[in-house]
Amino acid sequence: MYAERGSRLLGAVVWTNVPGGSGRVLPDGCMDLLWHDGRLLVAGPDTRAYVTEGTRSAWAGLRFGPGTAPAFFGVPAYELRDRRVELTELWPAGEVRRLQGRVAAAADPVTALEEVALERATPSDPLLDRLVGALRAGRPVVATADELGLGARQLHRRSLTAFGYGPKTLARILRLQRALALAREGVGFAETAVRAGFADQAHLARDVKELTGLPLGELLGRRGSQGPRGANRSTPLPSGSCTEA
């Protein structure tokens, strides 16, 4: 069973899960600090759905807002793109062992993860915050770059470091998230495509299949292409994703 809440760390979410089978984690520009079986792990930013099979065991995580995790982990996001790694690959082993002992001894692992993040957090970059806000709202990449006073190469370089991929990929992923939110609210697929910023329903269908590996109707647990009956949320397993299918 999956549960999440807003974190005391600005822009972050903390979550717990005891999966009962496979899960499909969708790309969204986020990275996670994970706790599982006495280990601390890191989920990097995904460019495609992350599908996993696992036995029934507890997970806990802190999901950073887009662009905020690299400063915490001390590595550019592109080094972790589409990867799940042990925290010991990024931080000294002795330090990780100490933190693992701290989380293991805590009454609530989620709260312990949150406290670790709060102790080490640095202020977010206002420019990156503006970039995410603009792309989330559907602003074009070129127009956003002009508004931020950045050239195309500079914007691409900063995006790779912060998000793991360029601004066009980030915009595409955030557009997918807008579409899924609308469809889960019961908006028809054609209207979802228009409101989310796709050229048409066919464009929406192609992007959903490419980024998630499933047709939109199947992803949302619908029968056929009629109106939705609510999202079918699979288990959010070791993910770096803010949205689970």
mmCIF file of C-alpha atoms in Angstrom:
data_model
loop_
_atom_site.group_PDB
_atom_site.id
_atom_site.type_symbol
_atom_site.label_atom_id
_atom_site.label_comp_id
_atom_site.label_asym_id
_atom_site.label_seq_id
_atom_site.Cartn_x
_atom_site.Cartn_y
_atom_site.Cartn_z
ATOM 1 C CA MET A 1 0.000 0.000 0.000
ATOM 2 C CA TYR A 2 1.278 3.409 -1.009
ATOM 3 C CA ALA A 3 0.949 6.626 1.010
ATOM 4 C CA GLU A 4 2.566 10.026 0.633
ATOM 5 C CA ARG A 5 2.503 13.487 2.163
ATOM 6 C CA GLY A 6 4.135 16.815 1.606
ATOM 7 C CA SER A 7 7.533 17.133 3.236
ATOM 8 C CA ARG A 8 8.878 19.809 5.537
ATOM 9 C CA LEU A 9 11.554 20.154 2.870
ATOM 10 C CA LEU A 10 10.222 22.695 0.407
ATOM 11 C CA GLY A 11 8.952 21.119 -2.809
ATOM 12 C CA ALA A 12 9.575 17.542 -1.640
ATOM 13 C CA VAL A 13 7.273 14.607 -0.899
ATOM 14 C CA VAL A 14 7.809 11.718 1.515
ATOM 15 C CA TRP A 15 6.227 8.344 0.887
ATOM 16 C CA THR A 16 5.982 4.758 2.083
ATOM 17 C CA ASN A 17 5.022 1.648 0.202
ATOM 18 C CA VAL A 18 4.681 -2.089 0.643
ATOM 19 C CA PRO A 19 4.335 -3.318 -2.941
ATOM 20 C CA GLY A 20 2.472 -6.440 -3.801
ATOM 21 C CA GLY A 21 3.990 -7.016 -7.239
ATOM 22 C CA SER A 22 5.323 -5.151 -10.235
ATOM 23 C CA GLY A 23 5.156 -1.384 -10.569
ATOM 24 C CA ARG A 24 5.518 1.142 -13.354
ATOM 25 C CA VAL A 25 7.163 4.410 -12.327
ATOM 26 C CA LEU A 26 6.690 7.265 -14.762
ATOM 27 C CA PRO A 27 9.255 9.944 -15.638
ATOM 28 C CA ASP A 28 8.728 13.356 -14.050
ATOM 29 C CA GLY A 29 12.064 15.112 -13.489
ATOM 30 C CA CYS A 30 12.360 14.029 -9.841
ATOM 31 C CA MET A 31 14.986 12.122 -7.874
ATOM 32 C CA ASP A 32 14.502 10.110 -4.659
ATOM 33 C CA LEU A 33 16.434 9.169 -1.549
ATOM 34 C CA LEU A 34 15.253 5.620 -0.775
ATOM 35 C CA TRP A 35 15.261 3.326 2.254
ATOM 36 C CA HIS A 36 14.885 -0.410 1.711
ATOM 37 C CA ASP A 37 16.056 -3.472 3.626
ATOM 38 C CA GLY A 38 18.488 -1.469 5.744
ATOM 39 C CA ARG A 39 20.067 0.316 2.778
ATOM 40 C CA LEU A 40 20.030 3.865 1.467
ATOM 41 C CA LEU A 41 19.688 4.151 -2.302
ATOM 42 C CA VAL A 42 19.211 6.885 -4.872
ATOM 43 C CA ALA A 43 16.806 6.895 -7.804
ATOM 44 C CA GLY A 44 17.910 9.159 -10.621
ATOM 45 C CA PRO A 45 15.716 11.029 -13.117
ATOM 46 C CA ASP A 46 13.943 8.793 -15.605
ATOM 47 C CA THR A 47 13.512 9.344 -19.322
ATOM 48 C CA ARG A 48 11.165 6.362 -19.639
ATOM 49 C CA ALA A 49 8.978 4.245 -17.392
ATOM 50 C CA TYR A 50 10.857 2.222 -14.808
ATOM 51 C CA VAL A 51 9.270 -1.206 -14.419
ATOM 52 C CA THR A 52 10.264 -3.438 -11.554
ATOM 53 C CA GLU A 53 9.323 -6.793 -10.076
ATOM 54 C CA GLY A 54 9.822 -7.379 -6.399
ATOM 55 C CA THR A 55 8.827 -9.341 -3.353
ATOM 56 C CA ARG A 56 6.560 -7.842 -0.748
ATOM 57 C CA SER A 57 8.819 -5.622 1.394
ATOM 58 C CA ALA A 58 8.658 -2.100 2.734
ATOM 59 C CA TRP A 59 10.069 0.950 0.988
ATOM 60 C CA ALA A 60 10.297 4.543 2.192
ATOM 61 C CA GLY A 61 11.469 7.547 0.254
ATOM 62 C CA LEU A 62 11.909 11.264 0.024
ATOM 63 C CA ARG A 63 11.209 12.617 -3.439
ATOM 64 C CA PHE A 64 12.966 15.906 -4.202
ATOM 65 C CA GLY A 65 11.378 18.576 -6.349
ATOM 66 C CA PRO A 66 12.694 18.771 -9.937
ATOM 67 C CA GLY A 67 16.193 20.209 -10.078
ATOM 68 C CA THR A 68 16.824 20.266 -6.310
ATOM 69 C CA ALA A 69 18.425 16.854 -5.680
ATOM 70 C CA PRO A 70 21.828 17.282 -7.408
ATOM 71 C CA ALA A 71 22.986 19.833 -4.822
ATOM 72 C CA PHE A 72 21.985 17.437 -2.040
ATOM 73 C CA PHE A 73 23.682 14.378 -3.535
ATOM 74 C CA GLY A 74 26.683 16.305 -4.827
ATOM 75 C CA VAL A 75 26.556 14.977 -8.386
ATOM 76 C CA PRO A 76 25.002 16.316 -11.607
ATOM 77 C CA ALA A 77 21.675 14.707 -12.409
ATOM 78 C CA TYR A 78 22.833 13.379 -15.787
ATOM 79 C CA GLU A 79 25.217 10.972 -14.002
ATOM 80 C CA LEU A 80 22.188 9.258 -12.448
ATOM 81 C CA ARG A 81 19.838 9.399 -15.416
ATOM 82 C CA ASP A 82 17.758 6.182 -15.657
ATOM 83 C CA ARG A 83 19.745 4.640 -12.786
ATOM 84 C CA ARG A 84 19.175 3.306 -9.252
ATOM 85 C CA VAL A 85 22.360 3.235 -7.179
ATOM 86 C CA GLU A 86 23.548 2.687 -3.622
ATOM 87 C CA LEU A 87 24.199 5.936 -1.775
ATOM 88 C CA THR A 88 27.717 4.603 -1.116
ATOM 89 C CA GLU A 89 28.468 5.248 -4.805
ATOM 90 C CA LEU A 90 28.045 8.964 -4.125
ATOM 91 C CA TRP A 91 29.041 9.496 -0.489
ATOM 92 C CA PRO A 92 31.788 8.046 1.735
ATOM 93 C CA ALA A 93 30.930 4.548 2.961
ATOM 94 C CA GLY A 94 31.445 5.436 6.630
ATOM 95 C CA GLU A 95 29.055 8.350 6.413
ATOM 96 C CA VAL A 96 26.427 6.221 4.688
ATOM 97 C CA ARG A 97 26.765 3.482 7.318
ATOM 98 C CA ARG A 98 26.191 6.060 10.049
ATOM 99 C CA LEU A 99 23.082 7.380 8.307
ATOM 100 C CA GLN A 100 21.780 3.862 7.687
ATOM 101 C CA GLY A 101 22.120 3.113 11.376
ATOM 102 C CA ARG A 102 20.288 6.319 12.206
ATOM 103 C CA VAL A 103 17.369 5.522 9.908
ATOM 104 C CA ALA A 104 17.224 1.898 11.070
ATOM 105 C CA ALA A 105 17.007 3.000 14.703
ATOM 106 C CA ALA A 106 14.301 5.582 14.053
ATOM 107 C CA ALA A 107 10.701 4.895 14.987
ATOM 108 C CA ASP A 108 9.665 6.257 11.589
ATOM 109 C CA PRO A 109 12.118 5.853 8.666
ATOM 110 C CA VAL A 110 10.292 8.497 6.624
ATOM 111 C CA THR A 111 10.790 11.118 9.322
ATOM 112 C CA ALA A 112 14.443 10.116 9.621
ATOM 113 C CA LEU A 113 14.969 10.523 5.868
ATOM 114 C CA GLU A 114 13.263 13.898 6.044
ATOM 115 C CA GLU A 115 15.516 15.037 8.882
ATOM 116 C CA VAL A 116 18.637 13.997 6.972
ATOM 117 C CA ALA A 117 17.463 15.961 3.947
ATOM 118 C CA LEU A 118 16.596 19.033 6.029
ATOM 119 C CA GLU A 119 20.027 19.031 7.678
ATOM 120 C CA ARG A 120 21.847 18.929 4.353
ATOM 121 C CA ALA A 121 19.499 20.916 2.143
ATOM 122 C CA THR A 122 20.636 24.034 0.321
ATOM 123 C CA PRO A 123 18.385 26.788 -1.053
ATOM 124 C CA SER A 124 16.974 26.026 -4.475
ATOM 125 C CA ASP A 125 18.157 27.979 -7.498
ATOM 126 C CA PRO A 126 15.539 30.680 -8.237
ATOM 127 C CA LEU A 127 16.292 30.501 -11.955
ATOM 128 C CA LEU A 128 15.676 26.756 -12.034
ATOM 129 C CA ASP A 129 12.494 27.244 -10.023
ATOM 130 C CA ARG A 130 11.290 29.713 -12.650
ATOM 131 C CA LEU A 131 12.247 27.326 -15.449
ATOM 132 C CA VAL A 132 10.287 24.444 -13.922
ATOM 133 C CA GLY A 133 7.311 26.692 -13.248
ATOM 134 C CA ALA A 134 7.243 27.965 -16.816
ATOM 135 C CA LEU A 135 7.566 24.535 -18.418
ATOM 136 C CA ARG A 136 5.011 23.080 -16.029
ATOM 137 C CA ALA A 137 2.593 25.763 -17.189
ATOM 138 C CA GLY A 138 3.234 24.810 -20.816
ATOM 139 C CA ARG A 139 5.442 27.735 -21.842
ATOM 140 C CA PRO A 140 7.604 27.015 -24.925
ATOM 141 C CA VAL A 141 11.259 26.290 -24.247
ATOM 142 C CA VAL A 142 12.561 29.044 -26.522
ATOM 143 C CA ALA A 143 10.283 31.667 -24.996
ATOM 144 C CA THR A 144 11.214 30.514 -21.506
ATOM 145 C CA ALA A 145 14.923 30.765 -22.279
ATOM 146 C CA ASP A 146 14.434 34.328 -23.507
ATOM 147 C CA GLU A 147 12.461 35.232 -20.396
ATOM 148 C CA LEU A 148 15.227 33.821 -18.206
ATOM 149 C CA GLY A 149 17.945 35.604 -20.183
ATOM 150 C CA LEU A 150 19.689 32.350 -21.133
ATOM 151 C CA GLY A 151 21.058 31.211 -24.460
ATOM 152 C CA ALA A 152 20.070 27.803 -25.799
ATOM 153 C CA ARG A 153 23.408 26.167 -24.963
ATOM 154 C CA GLN A 154 23.532 27.607 -21.474
ATOM 155 C CA LEU A 155 19.971 26.498 -20.755
ATOM 156 C CA HIS A 156 20.718 23.000 -22.055
ATOM 157 C CA ARG A 157 23.876 22.726 -19.950
ATOM 158 C CA ARG A 158 22.146 23.869 -16.766
ATOM 159 C CA SER A 159 19.215 21.562 -17.428
ATOM 160 C CA LEU A 160 21.468 18.525 -17.843
ATOM 161 C CA THR A 161 23.066 19.234 -14.480
ATOM 162 C CA ALA A 162 19.800 19.933 -12.669
ATOM 163 C CA PHE A 163 17.342 17.528 -14.292
ATOM 164 C CA GLY A 164 19.446 14.921 -16.078
ATOM 165 C CA TYR A 165 18.301 15.913 -19.562
ATOM 166 C CA GLY A 166 17.736 18.978 -21.712
ATOM 167 C CA PRO A 167 14.861 21.448 -21.382
ATOM 168 C CA LYS A 168 12.906 19.976 -24.294
ATOM 169 C CA THR A 169 12.870 16.561 -22.644
ATOM 170 C CA LEU A 170 11.874 18.135 -19.333
ATOM 171 C CA ALA A 171 9.067 20.031 -21.060
ATOM 172 C CA ARG A 172 7.865 16.822 -22.700
ATOM 173 C CA ILE A 173 7.849 14.968 -19.378
ATOM 174 C CA LEU A 174 6.006 17.766 -17.577
ATOM 175 C CA ARG A 175 3.474 17.867 -20.420
ATOM 176 C CA LEU A 176 2.904 14.157 -19.886
ATOM 177 C CA GLN A 177 2.272 14.831 -16.213
ATOM 178 C CA ARG A 178 -0.280 17.531 -17.077
ATOM 179 C CA ALA A 179 -2.070 15.134 -19.398
ATOM 180 C CA LEU A 180 -2.206 12.330 -16.845
ATOM 181 C CA ALA A 181 -3.569 14.671 -14.190
ATOM 182 C CA LEU A 182 -6.352 15.807 -16.523
ATOM 183 C CA ALA A 183 -7.214 12.294 -17.672
ATOM 184 C CA ARG A 184 -7.337 11.045 -14.087
ATOM 185 C CA GLU A 185 -9.815 13.818 -13.299
ATOM 186 C CA GLY A 186 -12.138 12.460 -15.975
ATOM 187 C CA VAL A 187 -11.312 14.761 -18.879
ATOM 188 C CA GLY A 188 -11.737 13.019 -22.254
ATOM 189 C CA PHE A 189 -8.608 12.132 -24.166
ATOM 190 C CA ALA A 190 -9.185 14.612 -27.003
ATOM 191 C CA GLU A 191 -9.754 17.504 -24.604
ATOM 192 C CA THR A 192 -6.848 16.344 -22.471
ATOM 193 C CA ALA A 193 -4.573 16.563 -25.501
ATOM 194 C CA VAL A 194 -5.610 20.153 -26.235
ATOM 195 C CA ARG A 195 -5.484 21.372 -22.648
ATOM 196 C CA ALA A 196 -2.137 19.703 -21.917
ATOM 197 C CA GLY A 197 -0.481 21.234 -24.978
ATOM 198 C CA PHE A 198 -0.351 18.387 -27.485
ATOM 199 C CA ALA A 199 -1.007 18.960 -31.178
ATOM 200 C CA ASP A 200 -3.881 16.455 -31.116
ATOM 201 C CA GLN A 201 -5.003 13.195 -29.547
ATOM 202 C CA ALA A 202 -2.702 11.150 -31.772
ATOM 203 C CA HIS A 203 0.270 13.187 -30.538
ATOM 204 C CA LEU A 204 -0.813 12.533 -26.935
ATOM 205 C CA ALA A 205 -1.117 8.814 -27.644
ATOM 206 C CA ARG A 206 2.368 8.615 -29.186
ATOM 207 C CA ASP A 207 4.032 10.467 -26.321
ATOM 208 C CA VAL A 208 2.283 8.413 -23.658
ATOM 209 C CA LYS A 209 3.303 5.150 -25.324
ATOM 210 C CA GLU A 210 6.915 6.294 -25.821
ATOM 211 C CA LEU A 211 7.386 7.628 -22.289
ATOM 212 C CA THR A 212 5.386 5.059 -20.312
ATOM 213 C CA GLY A 213 5.400 1.947 -22.486
ATOM 214 C CA LEU A 214 1.606 1.626 -22.373
ATOM 215 C CA PRO A 215 -1.365 3.118 -24.234
ATOM 216 C CA LEU A 216 -3.101 5.840 -22.229
ATOM 217 C CA GLY A 217 -6.278 3.822 -21.635
ATOM 218 C CA GLU A 218 -4.341 0.840 -20.330
ATOM 219 C CA LEU A 219 -2.084 3.062 -18.254
ATOM 220 C CA LEU A 220 -5.098 4.520 -16.468
ATOM 221 C CA GLY A 221 -6.825 1.179 -16.096
ATOM 222 C CA ARG A 222 -9.660 1.950 -18.462
ATOM 223 C CA ARG A 223 -11.613 -0.368 -20.694
ATOM 224 C CA GLY A 224 -11.532 0.866 -24.250
ATOM 225 C CA SER A 225 -11.336 4.593 -24.898
ATOM 226 C CA GLN A 226 -14.394 5.750 -22.986
ATOM 227 C CA GLY A 227 -14.325 8.167 -20.095
ATOM 228 C CA PRO A 228 -12.127 7.361 -17.090
ATOM 229 C CA ARG A 229 -13.196 5.576 -13.957
ATOM 230 C CA GLY A 230 -10.251 6.722 -11.945
ATOM 231 C CA ALA A 231 -6.557 6.027 -12.218
ATOM 232 C CA ASN A 232 -5.233 2.537 -11.640
ATOM 233 C CA ARG A 233 -2.208 3.264 -9.477
ATOM 234 C CA SER A 234 0.345 0.506 -9.440
ATOM 235 C CA THR A 235 2.834 0.304 -6.628
ATOM 236 C CA PRO A 236 5.459 3.084 -6.640
ATOM 237 C CA LEU A 237 8.506 0.913 -6.198
ATOM 238 C CA PRO A 238 12.132 2.059 -6.045
ATOM 239 C CA SER A 239 11.496 5.157 -8.052
ATOM 240 C CA GLY A 240 12.677 8.546 -8.870
ATOM 241 C CA SER A 241 9.271 9.569 -9.922
ATOM 242 C CA CYS A 242 6.589 11.826 -8.595
ATOM 243 C CA THR A 243 3.803 10.004 -10.374
ATOM 244 C CA GLU A 244 3.092 6.319 -10.407
ATOM 245 C CA ALA A 245 0.886 4.682 -12.979
#
